[in-house]
C-alpha cells in the first residue's frame, strides 16, 4: 500500500475532476452523468455482457453485411458479467465499476513500471499526465475497454521487467482478448524474450512458454468469430462493414492530415491532427533516448496500428491512450523542473485534458 497509495490518490483526484468537468459541460436537459459514461461503445459492451454475442453475421434489410457485437473482444464484457453476478449491480453500473477498477489497477501498475525505469518523480508525473492531461483520458472512467487494456499491457511490461515470464505471458494473452492492439503487447514480450535469450545464451522454457501463451489471445478470438460466423476472415469483414476499418498503411491518415492542415474547419479535426502529430513527434523523441526496448516497441506498435488503419479520425486519440511511451519525454523534462513549475504545468494539462474529453462526449455528435 505504501507503493500504491500515490497512484490511488491520482486515480481518485483525476476521476473526480473528469466527472466534475463532464457534469458542468452536460446540458441540464440532456443525458445524465451515468448515461454519458455508458455512451457509444459502452452500451455495446453492456449489451454483450447481458445477452452475449450474435450467432453469426448480421445483415441490413437490403441484404448488406452490417457491423455487429462480434467486433468487440470478449474479456471486458466477461468481467462486466462477473461484477454483475458478484455485486448484483445492473449491467450498466457494473460496466462503469469494472472500467474504474481496471483504471485504478492500471495507474498502480504504470507507476511501478516507470518507477523502475525512470525513478519515482518521473513516474508520478507520467501517471498524472496519463490519468488526466491526455486528451480523451475521460474514456478511462467510461464503460470502455481502454482501462483494462492499459492495466494488462502495463502488467505484462512490469512482469517482463521482473523476468516473471509466465505472468507476463498470461497478462499478454488476456490483453489480446481485450483489444486487437494486443499484438503490440505480444511484440514487446517477444522482443524481451529475444533479448533475454541473447544475453543468457542458453534456452529457457519459461520465456518461450510465455511467448506461446501470449500468442493465443487475439488469434484465439479471431478463430472463434470465424467459426461462429462460418468464415475465417469474419472478424475483419465485420469491422469493415460496421466501421470501415481496414489496414491501408496510413494512407487515410495522411490524407486526413493533408486536407485538415490545408483547409480544415472546426475545432475537432484541427486539434486531432495537431495532437496526433505531437504524439508522433514524442514517440520519435523516445527513439533517440535511452528507452527500454520493450516499452519502445509496445508504444510504437500501438502508434503504427492506430495510424495505419482507416478508423474514424476522431477515435484515434482514444486508441492511442494505452501507449504510455509518448508521455515519457514530457514527464522526464518536468521531473527536472521546480516543484512549482511542475504543479502549474500538470494542473493546466489536467484541466485541458478533462475539458477535451468532456467536449467530445457532450458537444461532438459522433462516436468517440
Tab-separated table of C-alpha atoms in Angstrom:
chain	number	residue	atom	x	y	z
A	1	UNK	CA	0.000	0.000	0.000
A	2	UNK	CA	2.941	2.333	0.616
A	3	UNK	CA	3.804	1.998	-3.069
A	4	UNK	CA	0.218	2.013	-4.328
A	5	UNK	CA	-1.341	4.922	-2.459
A	6	UNK	CA	0.060	7.763	-4.634
A	7	UNK	CA	-1.360	6.160	-7.778
A	8	UNK	CA	-4.669	5.551	-5.996
A	9	UNK	CA	-4.746	9.205	-4.916
A	10	UNK	CA	-4.119	10.263	-8.512
A	11	UNK	CA	-6.912	7.940	-9.626
A	12	UNK	CA	-9.341	9.495	-7.146
A	13	UNK	CA	-8.422	13.086	-7.949
A	14	UNK	CA	-8.397	12.627	-11.731
A	15	UNK	CA	-11.682	10.708	-11.745
A	16	UNK	CA	-13.343	13.392	-9.625
A	17	UNK	CA	-12.040	16.115	-11.947
A	18	UNK	CA	-13.249	14.233	-15.031
A	19	UNK	CA	-16.724	13.818	-13.541
A	20	UNK	CA	-16.986	17.430	-12.341
A	21	UNK	CA	-15.972	18.849	-15.729
A	22	UNK	CA	-18.300	16.411	-17.510
A	23	UNK	CA	-21.195	17.412	-15.254
A	24	UNK	CA	-20.525	21.100	-15.880
A	25	UNK	CA	-20.343	20.532	-19.646
A	26	UNK	CA	-23.533	18.461	-19.772
A	27	UNK	CA	-26.675	20.498	-20.577
A	28	UNK	CA	-29.399	20.214	-17.910
A	29	UNK	CA	-31.928	18.769	-20.350
A	30	UNK	CA	-29.503	16.186	-21.756
A	31	UNK	CA	-28.431	12.706	-20.633
A	32	UNK	CA	-27.273	12.319	-17.057
A	33	UNK	CA	-23.758	11.561	-15.883
A	34	UNK	CA	-24.312	7.800	-15.793
A	35	UNK	CA	-25.685	7.778	-19.329
A	36	UNK	CA	-22.660	9.777	-20.510
A	37	UNK	CA	-20.316	7.179	-19.030
A	38	UNK	CA	-22.237	4.447	-20.861
A	39	UNK	CA	-22.318	6.232	-24.218
A	40	UNK	CA	-21.350	4.753	-27.577
A	41	UNK	CA	-19.233	1.583	-27.200
A	42	UNK	CA	-20.153	1.390	-23.519
A	43	UNK	CA	-23.698	0.402	-24.396
A	44	UNK	CA	-22.445	-2.239	-26.802
A	45	UNK	CA	-20.161	-3.785	-24.180
A	46	UNK	CA	-23.041	-3.757	-21.699
A	47	UNK	CA	-25.300	-5.453	-24.240
A	48	UNK	CA	-22.700	-8.183	-24.833
A	49	UNK	CA	-22.345	-8.728	-21.078
A	50	UNK	CA	-26.087	-9.055	-20.664
A	51	UNK	CA	-27.062	-11.023	-23.794
A	52	UNK	CA	-23.901	-12.490	-25.314
A	53	UNK	CA	-22.784	-12.400	-28.927
A	54	UNK	CA	-24.899	-12.897	-32.070
A	55	UNK	CA	-24.837	-16.330	-33.672
A	56	UNK	CA	-23.201	-15.114	-36.877
A	57	UNK	CA	-23.199	-12.338	-39.442
A	58	UNK	CA	-25.927	-9.691	-39.288
A	59	UNK	CA	-27.465	-8.098	-42.376
A	60	UNK	CA	-29.456	-4.994	-43.235
A	61	UNK	CA	-32.915	-5.418	-44.849
A	62	UNK	CA	-31.224	-4.831	-48.201
A	63	UNK	CA	-29.005	-7.856	-47.599
A	64	UNK	CA	-25.842	-5.817	-46.947
A	65	UNK	CA	-23.480	-7.091	-44.264
A	66	UNK	CA	-23.509	-4.871	-41.168
A	67	UNK	CA	-21.284	-4.469	-38.143
A	68	UNK	CA	-22.142	-6.459	-35.022
A	69	UNK	CA	-21.070	-7.037	-31.435
A	70	UNK	CA	-18.687	-9.739	-32.662
A	71	UNK	CA	-16.253	-6.918	-33.466
A	72	UNK	CA	-15.739	-6.334	-29.710
A	73	UNK	CA	-13.266	-8.568	-27.888
A	74	UNK	CA	-14.638	-10.651	-25.006
A	75	UNK	CA	-12.640	-10.084	-21.814
A	76	UNK	CA	-14.131	-6.726	-20.805
A	77	UNK	CA	-17.792	-7.852	-21.185
A	78	UNK	CA	-16.937	-11.104	-19.363
A	79	UNK	CA	-15.614	-9.089	-16.426
A	80	UNK	CA	-18.729	-6.891	-16.508
A	81	UNK	CA	-20.846	-10.006	-16.218
A	82	UNK	CA	-18.663	-11.239	-13.343
A	83	UNK	CA	-19.035	-7.938	-11.453
A	84	UNK	CA	-22.801	-8.019	-12.081
A	85	UNK	CA	-23.014	-11.586	-10.772
A	86	UNK	CA	-20.991	-10.863	-7.633
A	87	UNK	CA	-22.451	-7.464	-6.717
A	88	UNK	CA	-25.946	-7.755	-8.273
A	89	UNK	CA	-25.471	-4.283	-9.759
A	90	UNK	CA	-27.268	-3.661	-13.025
A	91	UNK	CA	-25.144	-4.267	-16.112
A	92	UNK	CA	-24.579	-0.579	-16.847
A	93	UNK	CA	-23.330	0.227	-13.356
A	94	UNK	CA	-21.262	-2.974	-13.353
A	95	UNK	CA	-19.612	-1.835	-16.598
A	96	UNK	CA	-18.623	1.525	-15.088
A	97	UNK	CA	-17.339	-0.166	-11.916
A	98	UNK	CA	-15.309	-2.662	-13.962
A	99	UNK	CA	-13.680	0.092	-16.012
A	100	UNK	CA	-12.805	2.108	-12.908
A	101	UNK	CA	-11.329	-0.867	-11.062
A	102	UNK	CA	-9.188	-1.531	-14.127
A	103	UNK	CA	-8.229	2.153	-14.299
A	104	UNK	CA	-7.020	2.165	-10.690
A	105	UNK	CA	-5.061	-1.051	-11.289
A	106	UNK	CA	-3.567	0.422	-14.473
A	107	UNK	CA	-2.285	3.543	-12.712
A	108	UNK	CA	-0.697	1.486	-9.927
A	109	UNK	CA	0.997	-0.820	-12.422
A	110	UNK	CA	2.216	2.002	-14.663
A	111	UNK	CA	3.591	3.781	-11.587
A	112	UNK	CA	5.510	0.664	-10.519
A	113	UNK	CA	6.864	0.119	-14.029
A	114	UNK	CA	8.003	3.691	-14.640
A	115	UNK	CA	9.482	3.960	-11.149
A	116	UNK	CA	11.739	1.034	-12.030
A	117	UNK	CA	12.632	2.599	-15.383
A	118	UNK	CA	12.881	6.334	-14.671
A	119	UNK	CA	12.572	6.973	-10.941
A	120	UNK	CA	9.755	7.938	-8.594
A	121	UNK	CA	9.327	11.596	-9.564
A	122	UNK	CA	9.144	10.935	-13.303
A	123	UNK	CA	6.743	8.041	-12.739
A	124	UNK	CA	4.285	10.104	-10.669
A	125	UNK	CA	4.300	12.946	-13.188
A	126	UNK	CA	3.695	10.474	-16.032
A	127	UNK	CA	0.793	8.894	-14.120
A	128	UNK	CA	-0.862	12.292	-13.645
A	129	UNK	CA	-0.429	13.077	-17.351
A	130	UNK	CA	-1.824	9.650	-18.224
A	131	UNK	CA	-4.845	9.904	-15.940
A	132	UNK	CA	-5.961	13.474	-16.612
A	133	UNK	CA	-3.889	15.503	-19.077
A	134	UNK	CA	-4.211	13.248	-22.094
A	135	UNK	CA	-6.992	14.308	-24.454
A	136	UNK	CA	-9.682	11.612	-24.198
A	137	UNK	CA	-8.414	10.320	-20.829
A	138	UNK	CA	-12.079	10.556	-19.800
A	139	UNK	CA	-12.534	7.230	-21.602
A	140	UNK	CA	-10.665	5.510	-18.752
A	141	UNK	CA	-13.624	6.110	-16.405
A	142	UNK	CA	-16.235	5.226	-19.028
A	143	UNK	CA	-17.519	1.729	-19.858
A	144	UNK	CA	-14.785	1.258	-22.445
A	145	UNK	CA	-12.057	-1.399	-22.554
A	146	UNK	CA	-9.098	1.038	-22.720
A	147	UNK	CA	-8.529	0.986	-18.944
A	148	UNK	CA	-8.464	-2.816	-18.858
A	149	UNK	CA	-6.145	-2.986	-21.852
A	150	UNK	CA	-3.784	-0.460	-20.253
A	151	UNK	CA	-3.760	-2.424	-16.991
A	152	UNK	CA	-2.910	-5.684	-18.759
A	153	UNK	CA	-0.319	-4.046	-21.034
A	154	UNK	CA	1.448	-2.444	-18.078
A	155	UNK	CA	1.223	-5.698	-16.110
A	156	UNK	CA	2.903	-7.532	-18.986
A	157	UNK	CA	5.727	-4.990	-19.185
A	158	UNK	CA	6.194	-4.941	-15.399
A	159	UNK	CA	6.341	-8.747	-15.283
A	160	UNK	CA	8.858	-8.706	-18.151
A	161	UNK	CA	10.990	-6.197	-16.252
A	162	UNK	CA	10.945	-8.540	-13.246
A	163	UNK	CA	11.536	-11.553	-15.541
A	164	UNK	CA	8.333	-13.162	-14.273
A	165	UNK	CA	7.852	-14.744	-17.677
A	166	UNK	CA	4.754	-16.863	-17.147
A	167	UNK	CA	2.951	-13.932	-15.508
A	168	UNK	CA	3.927	-11.780	-18.484
A	169	UNK	CA	2.641	-14.397	-20.918
A	170	UNK	CA	-0.692	-14.705	-19.100
A	171	UNK	CA	-1.176	-10.926	-18.957
A	172	UNK	CA	-0.296	-10.583	-22.659
A	173	UNK	CA	-2.761	-13.324	-23.531
A	174	UNK	CA	-5.507	-11.508	-21.609
A	175	UNK	CA	-4.572	-8.212	-23.308
A	176	UNK	CA	-5.040	-9.999	-26.625
A	177	UNK	CA	-8.557	-10.952	-25.506
A	178	UNK	CA	-9.318	-7.306	-24.648
A	179	UNK	CA	-8.417	-5.373	-27.786
A	180	UNK	CA	-6.894	-6.204	-31.196
A	181	UNK	CA	-3.970	-3.958	-30.246
A	182	UNK	CA	-2.892	-6.847	-28.051
A	183	UNK	CA	-0.459	-7.679	-30.848
A	184	UNK	CA	1.593	-4.696	-29.630
A	185	UNK	CA	1.866	-6.304	-26.191
A	186	UNK	CA	2.909	-9.619	-27.736
A	187	UNK	CA	5.540	-7.838	-29.850
A	188	UNK	CA	7.026	-6.233	-26.736
A	189	UNK	CA	7.108	-9.608	-24.965
A	190	UNK	CA	8.734	-11.334	-27.939
A	191	UNK	CA	11.465	-8.688	-28.044
A	192	UNK	CA	12.085	-9.003	-24.307
A	193	UNK	CA	12.366	-12.776	-24.585
A	194	UNK	CA	14.749	-12.488	-27.537
A	195	UNK	CA	16.960	-10.038	-25.631
A	196	UNK	CA	16.932	-12.281	-22.557
A	197	UNK	CA	17.888	-15.403	-24.504
A	198	UNK	CA	20.624	-13.500	-26.348
A	199	UNK	CA	22.008	-12.254	-23.035
A	200	UNK	CA	21.995	-15.605	-21.234
A	201	UNK	CA	22.978	-17.610	-24.347
A	202	UNK	CA	21.057	-20.644	-23.189
A	203	UNK	CA	17.494	-21.820	-23.842
A	204	UNK	CA	14.944	-21.445	-21.055
A	205	UNK	CA	11.457	-22.877	-21.160
A	206	UNK	CA	9.664	-20.153	-19.188
A	207	UNK	CA	10.300	-17.273	-21.649
A	208	UNK	CA	9.396	-19.484	-24.608
A	209	UNK	CA	6.253	-20.707	-22.852
A	210	UNK	CA	5.325	-17.063	-22.149
A	211	UNK	CA	5.515	-16.237	-25.854
A	212	UNK	CA	3.449	-19.297	-26.777
A	213	UNK	CA	0.812	-18.397	-24.185
A	214	UNK	CA	0.713	-14.740	-25.253
A	215	UNK	CA	0.133	-15.685	-28.888
A	216	UNK	CA	-3.136	-17.486	-28.096
A	217	UNK	CA	-5.208	-14.427	-27.127
A	218	UNK	CA	-6.088	-12.434	-30.228
A	219	UNK	CA	-5.774	-15.345	-32.719
A	220	UNK	CA	-7.987	-17.433	-30.440
A	221	UNK	CA	-10.800	-14.896	-30.512
A	222	UNK	CA	-10.476	-14.309	-34.268
A	223	UNK	CA	-10.670	-18.076	-34.773
A	224	UNK	CA	-13.768	-18.280	-32.572
A	225	UNK	CA	-15.514	-15.497	-34.510
A	226	UNK	CA	-14.625	-17.181	-37.799
A	227	UNK	CA	-16.013	-20.489	-36.559
A	228	UNK	CA	-19.206	-18.825	-35.261
A	229	UNK	CA	-19.808	-16.908	-38.495
A	230	UNK	CA	-18.634	-19.665	-40.800
A	231	UNK	CA	-15.808	-17.751	-42.478
A	232	UNK	CA	-12.129	-17.428	-41.448
A	233	UNK	CA	-11.987	-13.673	-42.119
A	234	UNK	CA	-15.300	-12.974	-40.368
A	235	UNK	CA	-13.956	-10.514	-37.794
A	236	UNK	CA	-12.207	-8.392	-40.417
A	237	UNK	CA	-15.333	-8.380	-42.612
A	238	UNK	CA	-17.483	-7.255	-39.670
A	239	UNK	CA	-15.032	-4.466	-38.789
A	240	UNK	CA	-15.024	-3.130	-42.326
A	241	UNK	CA	-18.784	-3.444	-42.770
A	242	UNK	CA	-19.640	-1.716	-39.489
A	243	UNK	CA	-16.892	0.852	-39.026
A	244	UNK	CA	-14.999	0.963	-42.318
A	245	UNK	CA	-11.863	-0.218	-40.513
A	246	UNK	CA	-9.161	-1.906	-42.549
A	247	UNK	CA	-5.394	-1.705	-42.933
A	248	UNK	CA	-4.271	0.843	-45.531
A	249	UNK	CA	-0.688	1.546	-44.381
A	250	UNK	CA	-1.606	5.035	-43.182
A	251	UNK	CA	-2.885	6.441	-46.468
A	252	UNK	CA	-6.180	7.599	-44.956
A	253	UNK	CA	-4.340	9.229	-42.048
A	254	UNK	CA	-2.002	11.131	-44.367
A	255	UNK	CA	-4.982	12.203	-46.462
A	256	UNK	CA	-6.748	13.434	-43.317
A	257	UNK	CA	-3.656	15.377	-42.256
A	258	UNK	CA	-3.228	16.989	-45.668
A	259	UNK	CA	-6.848	18.040	-46.022
A	260	UNK	CA	-7.183	19.247	-42.423
A	261	UNK	CA	-3.957	21.240	-42.230
A	262	UNK	CA	-4.540	22.776	-45.672
A	263	UNK	CA	-8.152	23.885	-45.338
A	264	UNK	CA	-9.747	22.104	-42.385
A	265	UNK	CA	-12.550	23.741	-40.430
A	266	UNK	CA	-13.782	23.029	-36.929
A	267	UNK	CA	-12.043	22.517	-33.626
A	268	UNK	CA	-12.136	18.694	-33.547
A	269	UNK	CA	-10.399	17.811	-36.854
A	270	UNK	CA	-7.767	20.535	-36.489
A	271	UNK	CA	-6.976	19.722	-32.852
A	272	UNK	CA	-6.937	15.993	-33.599
A	273	UNK	CA	-4.440	16.498	-36.429
A	274	UNK	CA	-2.165	18.667	-34.262
A	275	UNK	CA	-2.326	16.340	-31.256
A	276	UNK	CA	-1.642	13.235	-33.355
A	277	UNK	CA	1.392	14.933	-34.868
A	278	UNK	CA	2.548	15.779	-31.346
A	279	UNK	CA	2.236	12.105	-30.386
A	280	UNK	CA	4.254	11.066	-33.416
A	281	UNK	CA	6.922	13.619	-32.511
A	282	UNK	CA	7.051	12.483	-28.862
A	283	UNK	CA	7.389	8.871	-29.973
A	284	UNK	CA	10.237	9.832	-32.307
A	285	UNK	CA	11.994	11.557	-29.393
A	286	UNK	CA	11.889	8.338	-27.347
A	287	UNK	CA	13.684	6.529	-30.178
A	288	UNK	CA	16.600	8.935	-29.753
A	289	UNK	CA	16.720	8.467	-25.979
A	290	UNK	CA	17.816	5.525	-23.866
A	291	UNK	CA	14.337	3.982	-23.742
A	292	UNK	CA	13.712	0.445	-22.539
A	293	UNK	CA	13.248	-1.574	-25.783
A	294	UNK	CA	10.046	-3.498	-24.832
A	295	UNK	CA	8.295	-0.249	-23.849
A	296	UNK	CA	9.563	1.356	-27.051
A	297	UNK	CA	8.170	-1.478	-29.183
A	298	UNK	CA	4.852	-1.521	-27.295
A	299	UNK	CA	4.161	2.194	-27.724
A	300	UNK	CA	5.437	2.375	-31.302
A	301	UNK	CA	3.356	-0.637	-32.327
A	302	UNK	CA	0.189	0.964	-30.922
A	303	UNK	CA	1.031	4.157	-32.825
A	304	UNK	CA	1.521	2.235	-36.078
A	305	UNK	CA	-1.656	0.194	-35.598
A	306	UNK	CA	-3.686	3.324	-34.865
A	307	UNK	CA	-2.396	5.455	-37.731
A	308	UNK	CA	-2.083	2.633	-40.242
A	309	UNK	CA	-5.772	1.746	-40.388
A	310	UNK	CA	-8.870	3.514	-41.644
A	311	UNK	CA	-10.622	4.033	-38.302
A	312	UNK	CA	-12.530	7.269	-37.678
A	313	UNK	CA	-10.030	10.108	-37.228
A	314	UNK	CA	-11.865	11.345	-34.124
A	315	UNK	CA	-11.311	7.971	-32.434
A	316	UNK	CA	-7.547	7.836	-32.947
A	317	UNK	CA	-6.670	9.852	-29.831
A	318	UNK	CA	-8.671	7.365	-27.769
A	319	UNK	CA	-6.961	4.398	-29.404
A	320	UNK	CA	-3.582	5.910	-28.520
A	321	UNK	CA	-4.373	6.158	-24.779
A	322	UNK	CA	-2.613	2.913	-23.701
A	323	UNK	CA	0.679	3.906	-25.400
A	324	UNK	CA	2.428	5.231	-22.287
A	325	UNK	CA	5.629	5.684	-24.295
A	326	UNK	CA	4.892	9.160	-25.650
A	327	UNK	CA	4.375	10.577	-22.143
A	328	UNK	CA	7.952	9.845	-21.086
A	329	UNK	CA	9.787	12.779	-22.755
A	330	UNK	CA	7.469	15.348	-21.161
A	331	UNK	CA	7.453	13.567	-17.791
A	332	UNK	CA	11.264	13.412	-17.735
A	333	UNK	CA	11.521	17.088	-18.676
A	334	UNK	CA	9.071	18.111	-15.947
A	335	UNK	CA	10.868	15.918	-13.413
A	336	UNK	CA	13.913	18.178	-13.786
A	337	UNK	CA	11.867	21.338	-13.185
A	338	UNK	CA	10.997	23.004	-9.895
A	339	UNK	CA	8.008	21.679	-7.985
A	340	UNK	CA	6.004	24.888	-8.506
A	341	UNK	CA	6.600	24.705	-12.260
A	342	UNK	CA	5.529	21.065	-12.309
A	343	UNK	CA	2.367	21.859	-10.348
A	344	UNK	CA	1.351	24.658	-12.711
A	345	UNK	CA	2.086	22.625	-15.861
A	346	UNK	CA	0.359	19.476	-14.636
A	347	UNK	CA	-2.705	21.344	-13.366
A	348	UNK	CA	-3.111	23.208	-16.644
A	349	UNK	CA	-2.668	19.992	-18.606
A	350	UNK	CA	-5.201	18.152	-16.451
A	351	UNK	CA	-7.815	20.876	-16.900
A	352	UNK	CA	-7.282	20.826	-20.660
A	353	UNK	CA	-7.418	17.035	-20.894
A	354	UNK	CA	-10.585	16.787	-18.803
A	355	UNK	CA	-12.249	19.557	-20.793
A	356	UNK	CA	-11.290	17.995	-24.127
A	357	UNK	CA	-12.821	14.641	-23.225
A	358	UNK	CA	-15.976	16.258	-21.839
A	359	UNK	CA	-16.325	18.342	-25.016
A	360	UNK	CA	-16.052	15.256	-27.203
A	361	UNK	CA	-18.707	13.493	-25.149
A	362	UNK	CA	-21.195	16.356	-24.768
A	363	UNK	CA	-20.775	18.621	-27.816
A	364	UNK	CA	-19.242	16.458	-30.523
A	365	UNK	CA	-22.145	14.483	-32.059
A	366	UNK	CA	-20.237	11.417	-33.263
A	367	UNK	CA	-18.776	8.330	-31.590
A	368	UNK	CA	-15.518	8.798	-29.721
